Amino acid sequence: MVEGKNTAAGGGTKVQQVGSGEADAKSKNWRYSWPRQGGLLVLFALLVFVGALASIGLGSVPISPQEIFASLTGGTGTHEQILRNIRLPRTLVAALTGVNLALAGAILQAIMRNPLADPHIIGISSGAGLMGILVLLALPEAGWLVTPAAFLGALGAALLIYVLAWKNGIQPLRIILAGVAVSAFFGACISALMILNSDRVHSALIWLVGGLSARSWPQVTLLAPYTCVGGVLALLGARQLNILQLGDDMAQGLGLRVELARLWLTAVAALLAASAVAVVGLLGFVGLIVPHAARLLIGSDHHWLLPASALLGAALVMLADTFARTAFAPLELPVGIIMSVLGAPFFLFLLRRQL
């Protein structure tokens, strides 16, 4: 019996040593991969720059890069009002939205260990949208309450999904099925609210697909603090996200309090997703597509994956919104339609790979 206990203890020590070795290896790889990974981040940043130029410059009134630069540096060109009051704030809202949704998707895919996890698909965005619409309909003059209410809705949806999916642990497929059910339920509640309040439904219509029309500086100032706080918290949790990829047993062997880590990282993802939903509505699939693209290009180390996802998310939403504005001019499509056209086939592709 004593020998068995020693063996068990030795086995536990071995697990811890192996896990520590893997963690140390990840840390060394992170330090020595600066040339390649850093170069990719620079390329992603250039893509963000190109997306911003396209978003600001293209439209019913084209604005050249020279005029953009002159206006931003204090010039008084003929297009200055269009750029400063319409195009620039809309571009910033698109970029911040892309950052938030991409980071939320990357975090959820890590803590749920499910490549199909996305704030929109698993119902977190729907929970945020439901609470946001309740505030818009009940207290239309209290716009500042939308984001806190959306955060509570997103966090409540995430916790509900965990409860429904828990059965002797969390399984990736159960999370997706529970998330789809929760999303459908909250979607039905949103539809019911809109039908029962048809006289005031116009302000809530954009929540169904997500759009950036008429977004300006108030939305930038509303969204930017949540992006900064949520982005910093996400980066601080990168090491814990890496450890969670080793599995619950290994993570516990390394001293990580797994459920506590999942809880606070879920709260960060909910904060990021809810702030985006509060401003642009139910914009889907950004958190699904972007982390996968970033992971293929830069690897699964979240020290690199999170900033890469943020940059690619900003670029994707800016470019998608530019296409939605210009492709069918003078008509303007909500950017959520473009993202659904891109994201639905990608989701089906991932689903076939998982089942």
CSV table of C-alpha atoms in Angstrom, one decimal:
chain,number,residue,atom,x,y,z
A,1,MET,CA,0.0,0.0,0.0
A,2,VAL,CA,2.8,2.4,0.9
A,3,GLU,CA,4.6,1.6,-2.3
A,4,GLY,CA,1.4,2.3,-4.2
A,5,LYS,CA,1.0,5.7,-2.5
A,6,ASN,CA,4.6,6.5,-3.3
A,7,THR,CA,4.0,5.5,-6.9
A,8,ALA,CA,0.9,7.7,-7.1
A,9,ALA,CA,2.7,10.5,-5.6
A,10,GLY,CA,5.6,10.0,-8.0
A,11,GLY,CA,3.1,10.0,-10.8
A,12,GLY,CA,1.7,13.3,-9.7
A,13,THR,CA,5.1,14.8,-9.5
A,14,LYS,CA,5.9,13.5,-13.0
A,15,VAL,CA,2.7,15.1,-14.4
A,16,GLN,CA,3.7,18.4,-12.8
A,17,GLN,CA,7.2,18.2,-14.1
A,18,VAL,CA,6.0,17.4,-17.6
A,19,GLY,CA,3.5,20.2,-17.5
A,20,SER,CA,6.1,22.6,-16.2
A,21,GLY,CA,8.4,21.5,-19.0
A,22,GLU,CA,5.7,22.2,-21.6
A,23,ALA,CA,5.0,25.6,-20.1
A,24,ASP,CA,8.7,26.5,-20.1
A,25,ALA,CA,9.0,25.3,-23.7
A,26,LYS,CA,6.1,27.6,-24.7
A,27,SER,CA,7.7,30.5,-22.8
A,28,LYS,CA,11.0,29.9,-24.6
A,29,ASN,CA,9.3,29.5,-28.0
A,30,TRP,CA,7.5,32.8,-27.3
A,31,ARG,CA,10.8,34.6,-26.6
A,32,TYR,CA,12.7,33.2,-29.6
A,33,SER,CA,9.9,33.5,-32.2
A,34,TRP,CA,10.0,37.3,-32.3
A,35,PRO,CA,11.4,37.6,-35.9
A,36,ARG,CA,8.7,35.6,-37.6
A,37,GLN,CA,5.8,36.3,-35.3
A,38,GLY,CA,6.7,40.0,-34.9
A,39,GLY,CA,6.9,40.3,-38.7
A,40,LEU,CA,3.4,38.8,-39.1
A,41,LEU,CA,2.0,41.3,-36.6
A,42,VAL,CA,3.6,44.1,-38.6
A,43,LEU,CA,1.9,42.7,-41.7
A,44,PHE,CA,-1.4,42.6,-39.9
A,45,ALA,CA,-1.0,46.2,-38.7
A,46,LEU,CA,-0.3,47.2,-42.3
A,47,LEU,CA,-3.6,45.4,-43.3
A,48,VAL,CA,-5.4,47.5,-40.7
A,49,PHE,CA,-3.8,50.6,-42.2
A,50,VAL,CA,-5.0,49.6,-45.7
A,51,GLY,CA,-8.5,48.8,-44.4
A,52,ALA,CA,-8.7,52.2,-42.6
A,53,LEU,CA,-7.6,54.0,-45.8
A,54,ALA,CA,-10.2,52.1,-47.8
A,55,SER,CA,-12.9,52.8,-45.3
A,56,ILE,CA,-12.2,56.5,-45.1
A,57,GLY,CA,-11.5,57.1,-48.7
A,58,LEU,CA,-14.1,55.0,-50.6
A,59,GLY,CA,-17.8,56.0,-50.8
A,60,SER,CA,-20.1,58.2,-52.8
A,61,VAL,CA,-17.5,61.0,-52.4
A,62,PRO,CA,-14.1,59.5,-53.0
A,63,ILE,CA,-11.3,61.0,-50.8
A,64,SER,CA,-7.7,60.6,-51.9
A,65,PRO,CA,-4.9,59.6,-49.4
A,66,GLN,CA,-3.4,63.1,-49.8
A,67,GLU,CA,-6.7,64.7,-48.8
A,68,ILE,CA,-7.1,62.3,-45.9
A,69,PHE,CA,-3.6,63.2,-44.6
A,70,ALA,CA,-4.2,66.9,-45.0
A,71,SER,CA,-7.5,66.7,-43.1
A,72,LEU,CA,-6.0,64.7,-40.3
A,73,THR,CA,-3.1,67.1,-39.9
A,74,GLY,CA,-5.3,70.2,-39.6
A,75,GLY,CA,-6.0,71.0,-43.2
A,76,THR,CA,-9.2,72.6,-44.4
A,77,GLY,CA,-9.9,70.6,-47.6
A,78,THR,CA,-13.3,70.4,-49.2
A,79,HIS,CA,-13.8,66.9,-47.8
A,80,GLU,CA,-12.8,67.6,-44.3
A,81,GLN,CA,-16.4,67.6,-42.9
A,82,ILE,CA,-17.2,64.3,-44.5
A,83,LEU,CA,-14.0,62.7,-43.2
A,84,ARG,CA,-14.0,64.0,-39.6
A,85,ASN,CA,-17.7,63.8,-38.9
A,86,ILE,CA,-18.8,60.7,-40.9
A,87,ARG,CA,-16.1,58.5,-42.3
A,88,LEU,CA,-13.4,58.6,-39.5
A,89,PRO,CA,-15.7,57.9,-36.5
A,90,ARG,CA,-17.4,55.1,-38.5
A,91,THR,CA,-14.1,53.6,-39.3
A,92,LEU,CA,-13.0,53.7,-35.7
A,93,VAL,CA,-16.2,52.1,-34.5
A,94,ALA,CA,-15.7,49.3,-37.1
A,95,ALA,CA,-12.1,48.7,-36.0
A,96,LEU,CA,-13.0,48.7,-32.3
A,97,THR,CA,-15.9,46.3,-32.9
A,98,GLY,CA,-13.7,44.0,-34.9
A,99,VAL,CA,-11.1,44.0,-32.1
A,100,ASN,CA,-13.7,43.2,-29.4
A,101,LEU,CA,-15.5,40.4,-31.2
A,102,ALA,CA,-12.3,38.8,-32.4
A,103,LEU,CA,-10.8,38.8,-28.9
A,104,ALA,CA,-14.0,37.5,-27.4
A,105,GLY,CA,-14.0,34.6,-30.0
A,106,ALA,CA,-10.4,33.7,-29.3
A,107,ILE,CA,-11.0,33.6,-25.6
A,108,LEU,CA,-14.1,31.5,-25.8
A,109,GLN,CA,-12.5,29.0,-28.2
A,110,ALA,CA,-9.7,28.6,-25.7
A,111,ILE,CA,-11.6,28.3,-22.4
A,112,MET,CA,-14.2,26.0,-24.0
A,113,ARG,CA,-11.6,24.1,-26.1
A,114,ASN,CA,-14.1,24.3,-29.0
A,115,PRO,CA,-13.2,25.7,-32.4
A,116,LEU,CA,-16.9,26.4,-33.1
A,117,ALA,CA,-17.2,28.8,-30.1
A,118,ASP,CA,-18.2,32.3,-31.1
A,119,PRO,CA,-20.2,35.0,-29.1
A,120,HIS,CA,-22.9,35.0,-31.8
A,121,ILE,CA,-23.3,31.3,-32.3
A,122,ILE,CA,-23.4,30.2,-28.7
A,123,GLY,CA,-25.8,32.8,-27.6
A,124,ILE,CA,-23.7,35.3,-25.7
A,125,SER,CA,-24.4,38.1,-28.2
A,126,SER,CA,-28.1,37.2,-28.1
A,127,GLY,CA,-28.1,37.6,-24.3
A,128,ALA,CA,-26.5,41.0,-24.6
A,129,GLY,CA,-28.9,42.0,-27.4
A,130,LEU,CA,-31.9,41.0,-25.4
A,131,MET,CA,-30.9,43.1,-22.4
A,132,GLY,CA,-29.9,46.0,-24.6
A,133,ILE,CA,-33.3,46.0,-26.4
A,134,LEU,CA,-35.1,45.9,-23.0
A,135,VAL,CA,-33.2,49.1,-22.1
A,136,LEU,CA,-33.9,50.7,-25.4
A,137,LEU,CA,-37.6,50.0,-25.2
A,138,ALA,CA,-38.1,50.7,-21.5
A,139,LEU,CA,-35.7,53.6,-21.0
A,140,PRO,CA,-34.9,55.1,-24.5
A,141,GLU,CA,-33.4,58.2,-22.9
A,142,ALA,CA,-30.9,56.2,-20.8
A,143,GLY,CA,-28.5,55.2,-23.5
A,144,TRP,CA,-25.6,54.9,-21.1
A,145,LEU,CA,-27.3,51.9,-19.5
A,146,VAL,CA,-27.3,49.8,-22.7
A,147,THR,CA,-23.7,48.6,-22.4
A,148,PRO,CA,-23.8,47.6,-18.7
A,149,ALA,CA,-27.2,45.9,-19.3
A,150,ALA,CA,-25.8,44.1,-22.4
A,151,PHE,CA,-22.8,42.9,-20.3
A,152,LEU,CA,-25.1,41.4,-17.7
A,153,GLY,CA,-27.1,39.7,-20.4
A,154,ALA,CA,-23.9,38.3,-22.1
A,155,LEU,CA,-22.5,37.1,-18.8
A,156,GLY,CA,-25.9,35.5,-17.8
A,157,ALA,CA,-26.1,33.8,-21.2
A,158,ALA,CA,-22.6,32.4,-20.7
A,159,LEU,CA,-23.3,31.1,-17.3
A,160,LEU,CA,-26.6,29.5,-18.5
A,161,ILE,CA,-24.7,27.7,-21.3
A,162,TYR,CA,-22.2,26.3,-18.8
A,163,VAL,CA,-25.0,25.1,-16.5
A,164,LEU,CA,-26.9,23.4,-19.4
A,165,ALA,CA,-23.7,21.9,-20.9
A,166,TRP,CA,-22.3,20.5,-17.6
A,167,LYS,CA,-22.6,16.8,-17.1
A,168,ASN,CA,-19.6,15.2,-15.4
A,169,GLY,CA,-17.5,18.0,-17.0
A,170,ILE,CA,-17.8,20.1,-20.1
A,171,GLN,CA,-17.8,18.6,-23.5
A,172,PRO,CA,-17.3,20.8,-26.6
A,173,LEU,CA,-20.3,19.4,-28.5
A,174,ARG,CA,-22.6,19.9,-25.6
A,175,ILE,CA,-21.5,23.6,-25.3
A,176,ILE,CA,-22.4,24.2,-28.9
A,177,LEU,CA,-25.7,22.5,-28.7
A,178,ALA,CA,-26.6,24.3,-25.4
A,179,GLY,CA,-25.4,27.6,-27.0
A,180,VAL,CA,-27.5,27.2,-30.1
A,181,ALA,CA,-30.6,26.4,-27.9
A,182,VAL,CA,-29.9,29.5,-25.7
A,183,SER,CA,-29.4,31.7,-28.8
A,184,ALA,CA,-32.7,30.5,-30.3
A,185,PHE,CA,-34.5,31.2,-27.0
A,186,PHE,CA,-33.1,34.7,-26.7
A,187,GLY,CA,-33.7,35.3,-30.4
A,188,ALA,CA,-37.4,34.4,-29.9
A,189,CYS,CA,-37.6,36.8,-26.9
A,190,ILE,CA,-36.1,39.6,-29.0
A,191,SER,CA,-38.7,38.9,-31.8
A,192,ALA,CA,-41.5,38.9,-29.3
A,193,LEU,CA,-40.4,42.2,-27.8
A,194,MET,CA,-40.2,43.8,-31.2
A,195,ILE,CA,-43.7,42.5,-32.1
A,196,LEU,CA,-45.2,43.7,-28.9
A,197,ASN,CA,-43.6,47.1,-29.2
A,198,SER,CA,-44.0,47.6,-33.0
A,199,ASP,CA,-44.6,51.3,-32.6
A,200,ARG,CA,-41.0,51.7,-31.1
A,201,VAL,CA,-39.3,48.9,-33.0
A,202,HIS,CA,-37.4,51.0,-35.5
A,203,SER,CA,-34.5,51.8,-33.1
A,204,ALA,CA,-34.1,48.1,-32.4
A,205,LEU,CA,-34.1,46.7,-35.9
A,206,ILE,CA,-30.3,47.0,-36.4
A,207,TRP,CA,-29.8,44.5,-33.6
A,208,LEU,CA,-31.0,41.7,-35.8
A,209,VAL,CA,-28.2,41.8,-38.3
A,210,GLY,CA,-25.7,44.4,-37.0
A,211,GLY,CA,-24.9,47.6,-38.8
A,212,LEU,CA,-22.6,50.7,-38.6
A,213,SER,CA,-24.9,53.2,-40.3
A,214,ALA,CA,-25.0,56.6,-38.5
A,215,ARG,CA,-22.3,55.6,-36.0
A,216,SER,CA,-20.3,58.6,-35.0
A,217,TRP,CA,-18.1,60.0,-32.2
A,218,PRO,CA,-20.4,59.2,-29.3
A,219,GLN,CA,-20.2,55.5,-30.2
A,220,VAL,CA,-16.4,55.8,-30.4
A,221,THR,CA,-16.2,57.3,-26.9
A,222,LEU,CA,-18.6,54.6,-25.6
A,223,LEU,CA,-16.8,51.7,-27.1
A,224,ALA,CA,-13.1,52.7,-26.7
A,225,PRO,CA,-12.8,52.3,-22.9
A,226,TYR,CA,-14.3,48.8,-23.0
A,227,THR,CA,-11.9,47.8,-25.8
A,228,CYS,CA,-8.9,49.1,-23.9
A,229,VAL,CA,-9.9,47.5,-20.6
A,230,GLY,CA,-11.0,44.2,-22.2
A,231,GLY,CA,-7.9,44.1,-24.4
A,232,VAL,CA,-5.6,44.5,-21.5
A,233,LEU,CA,-7.4,41.9,-19.4
A,234,ALA,CA,-7.3,39.5,-22.3
A,235,LEU,CA,-3.6,39.9,-22.8
A,236,LEU,CA,-3.0,39.4,-19.0
A,237,GLY,CA,-4.9,36.1,-19.3
A,238,ALA,CA,-2.8,34.8,-22.2
A,239,ARG,CA,-0.7,32.5,-20.1
A,240,GLN,CA,-3.8,31.0,-18.4
A,241,LEU,CA,-5.4,30.5,-21.8
A,242,ASN,CA,-2.2,28.6,-22.9
A,243,ILE,CA,-2.3,26.4,-19.8
A,244,LEU,CA,-6.0,25.6,-20.3
A,245,GLN,CA,-5.1,24.1,-23.7
A,246,LEU,CA,-3.2,21.4,-21.9
A,247,GLY,CA,-6.4,20.0,-20.4
A,248,ASP,CA,-8.0,20.4,-17.0
A,249,ASP,CA,-5.9,17.7,-15.3
A,250,MET,CA,-2.7,19.1,-16.5
A,251,ALA,CA,-3.8,22.7,-15.8
A,252,GLN,CA,-4.7,21.7,-12.2
A,253,GLY,CA,-1.3,20.0,-11.9
A,254,LEU,CA,0.4,23.3,-12.8
A,255,GLY,CA,-1.5,25.0,-10.0
A,256,LEU,CA,-4.2,26.7,-12.1
A,257,ARG,CA,-7.6,27.0,-10.5
A,258,VAL,CA,-9.4,26.0,-13.7
A,259,GLU,CA,-13.0,26.9,-13.0
A,260,LEU,CA,-12.0,30.3,-11.5
A,261,ALA,CA,-9.9,31.0,-14.6
A,262,ARG,CA,-12.7,30.0,-16.9
A,263,LEU,CA,-15.1,32.3,-15.0
A,264,TRP,CA,-13.1,35.4,-15.1
A,265,LEU,CA,-12.0,34.9,-18.7
A,266,THR,CA,-15.6,34.3,-19.6
A,267,ALA,CA,-16.4,37.6,-18.0
A,268,VAL,CA,-13.8,39.3,-20.1
A,269,ALA,CA,-15.2,37.8,-23.3
A,270,ALA,CA,-18.7,38.8,-22.2
A,271,LEU,CA,-17.5,42.4,-21.6
A,272,LEU,CA,-15.9,42.6,-25.0
A,273,ALA,CA,-18.8,41.0,-26.9
A,274,ALA,CA,-21.4,43.0,-25.0
A,275,SER,CA,-19.8,46.4,-25.7
A,276,ALA,CA,-19.7,45.6,-29.4
A,277,VAL,CA,-23.3,44.4,-29.4
A,278,ALA,CA,-24.4,47.5,-27.5
A,279,VAL,CA,-23.0,49.7,-30.3
A,280,VAL,CA,-23.5,47.8,-33.6
A,281,GLY,CA,-26.0,45.1,-32.8
A,282,LEU,CA,-25.9,41.3,-33.4
A,283,LEU,CA,-22.8,41.2,-35.7
A,284,GLY,CA,-22.0,37.5,-36.1
A,285,PHE,CA,-19.1,35.3,-37.2
A,286,VAL,CA,-16.2,37.8,-36.6
A,287,GLY,CA,-15.3,35.8,-33.4
A,288,LEU,CA,-15.4,32.6,-35.4
A,289,ILE,CA,-13.5,33.4,-38.6
A,290,VAL,CA,-10.7,35.7,-37.3
A,291,PRO,CA,-9.2,33.5,-34.5
A,292,HIS,CA,-9.0,30.6,-36.9
A,293,ALA,CA,-7.3,32.7,-39.6
A,294,ALA,CA,-4.9,34.1,-37.0
A,295,ARG,CA,-4.2,30.6,-35.5
A,296,LEU,CA,-3.3,29.2,-39.0
A,297,LEU,CA,-0.9,32.1,-39.6
A,298,ILE,CA,0.7,32.8,-36.3
A,299,GLY,CA,0.2,29.7,-34.1
A,300,SER,CA,-1.8,28.8,-31.0
A,301,ASP,CA,0.3,30.7,-28.4
A,302,HIS,CA,-2.1,33.3,-27.0
A,303,HIS,CA,0.7,35.8,-26.4
A,304,TRP,CA,0.7,36.1,-30.2
A,305,LEU,CA,-2.7,34.9,-31.1
A,306,LEU,CA,-4.6,37.6,-29.2
A,307,PRO,CA,-2.9,40.6,-30.7
A,308,ALA,CA,-3.0,39.0,-34.1
A,309,SER,CA,-6.8,38.3,-33.7
A,310,ALA,CA,-7.3,41.9,-32.6
A,311,LEU,CA,-5.6,43.3,-35.7
A,312,LEU,CA,-7.2,40.9,-38.2
A,313,GLY,CA,-10.6,41.6,-36.6
A,314,ALA,CA,-10.3,45.3,-37.0
A,315,ALA,CA,-9.2,44.9,-40.6
A,316,LEU,CA,-12.0,42.4,-41.5
A,317,VAL,CA,-14.8,44.6,-40.1
A,318,MET,CA,-13.5,47.7,-41.7
A,319,LEU,CA,-13.1,46.0,-45.1
A,320,ALA,CA,-16.5,44.3,-44.8
A,321,ASP,CA,-18.2,47.6,-43.9
A,322,THR,CA,-16.5,49.3,-46.8
A,323,PHE,CA,-17.8,46.6,-49.2
A,324,ALA,CA,-21.3,46.9,-47.7
A,325,ARG,CA,-21.4,50.6,-48.3
A,326,THR,CA,-20.0,50.7,-51.8
A,327,ALA,CA,-20.8,47.4,-53.6
A,328,PHE,CA,-24.5,48.3,-54.1
A,329,ALA,CA,-24.4,52.1,-54.0
A,330,PRO,CA,-26.5,54.1,-53.5
A,331,LEU,CA,-28.0,51.3,-51.4
A,332,GLU,CA,-26.2,50.4,-48.2
A,333,LEU,CA,-26.2,46.9,-46.7
A,334,PRO,CA,-25.7,46.3,-43.0
A,335,VAL,CA,-22.3,44.8,-42.4
A,336,GLY,CA,-23.8,41.9,-40.6
A,337,ILE,CA,-25.2,40.6,-43.8
A,338,ILE,CA,-21.7,40.5,-45.4
A,339,MET,CA,-20.3,38.7,-42.3
A,340,SER,CA,-23.1,36.1,-42.4
A,341,VAL,CA,-22.4,35.4,-46.1
A,342,LEU,CA,-18.7,34.9,-45.2
A,343,GLY,CA,-19.2,33.1,-41.8
A,344,ALA,CA,-22.0,30.6,-42.5
A,345,PRO,CA,-20.1,28.5,-45.0
A,346,PHE,CA,-17.0,28.7,-42.7
A,347,PHE,CA,-19.1,27.5,-39.8
A,348,LEU,CA,-20.4,24.5,-41.8
A,349,PHE,CA,-16.9,23.6,-42.9
A,350,LEU,CA,-15.7,23.6,-39.3
A,351,LEU,CA,-18.7,21.6,-38.2
A,352,ARG,CA,-18.0,18.9,-40.8
A,353,ARG,CA,-14.4,18.6,-39.6
A,354,GLN,CA,-15.5,18.3,-35.9
A,355,LEU,CA,-18.3,15.6,-36.3
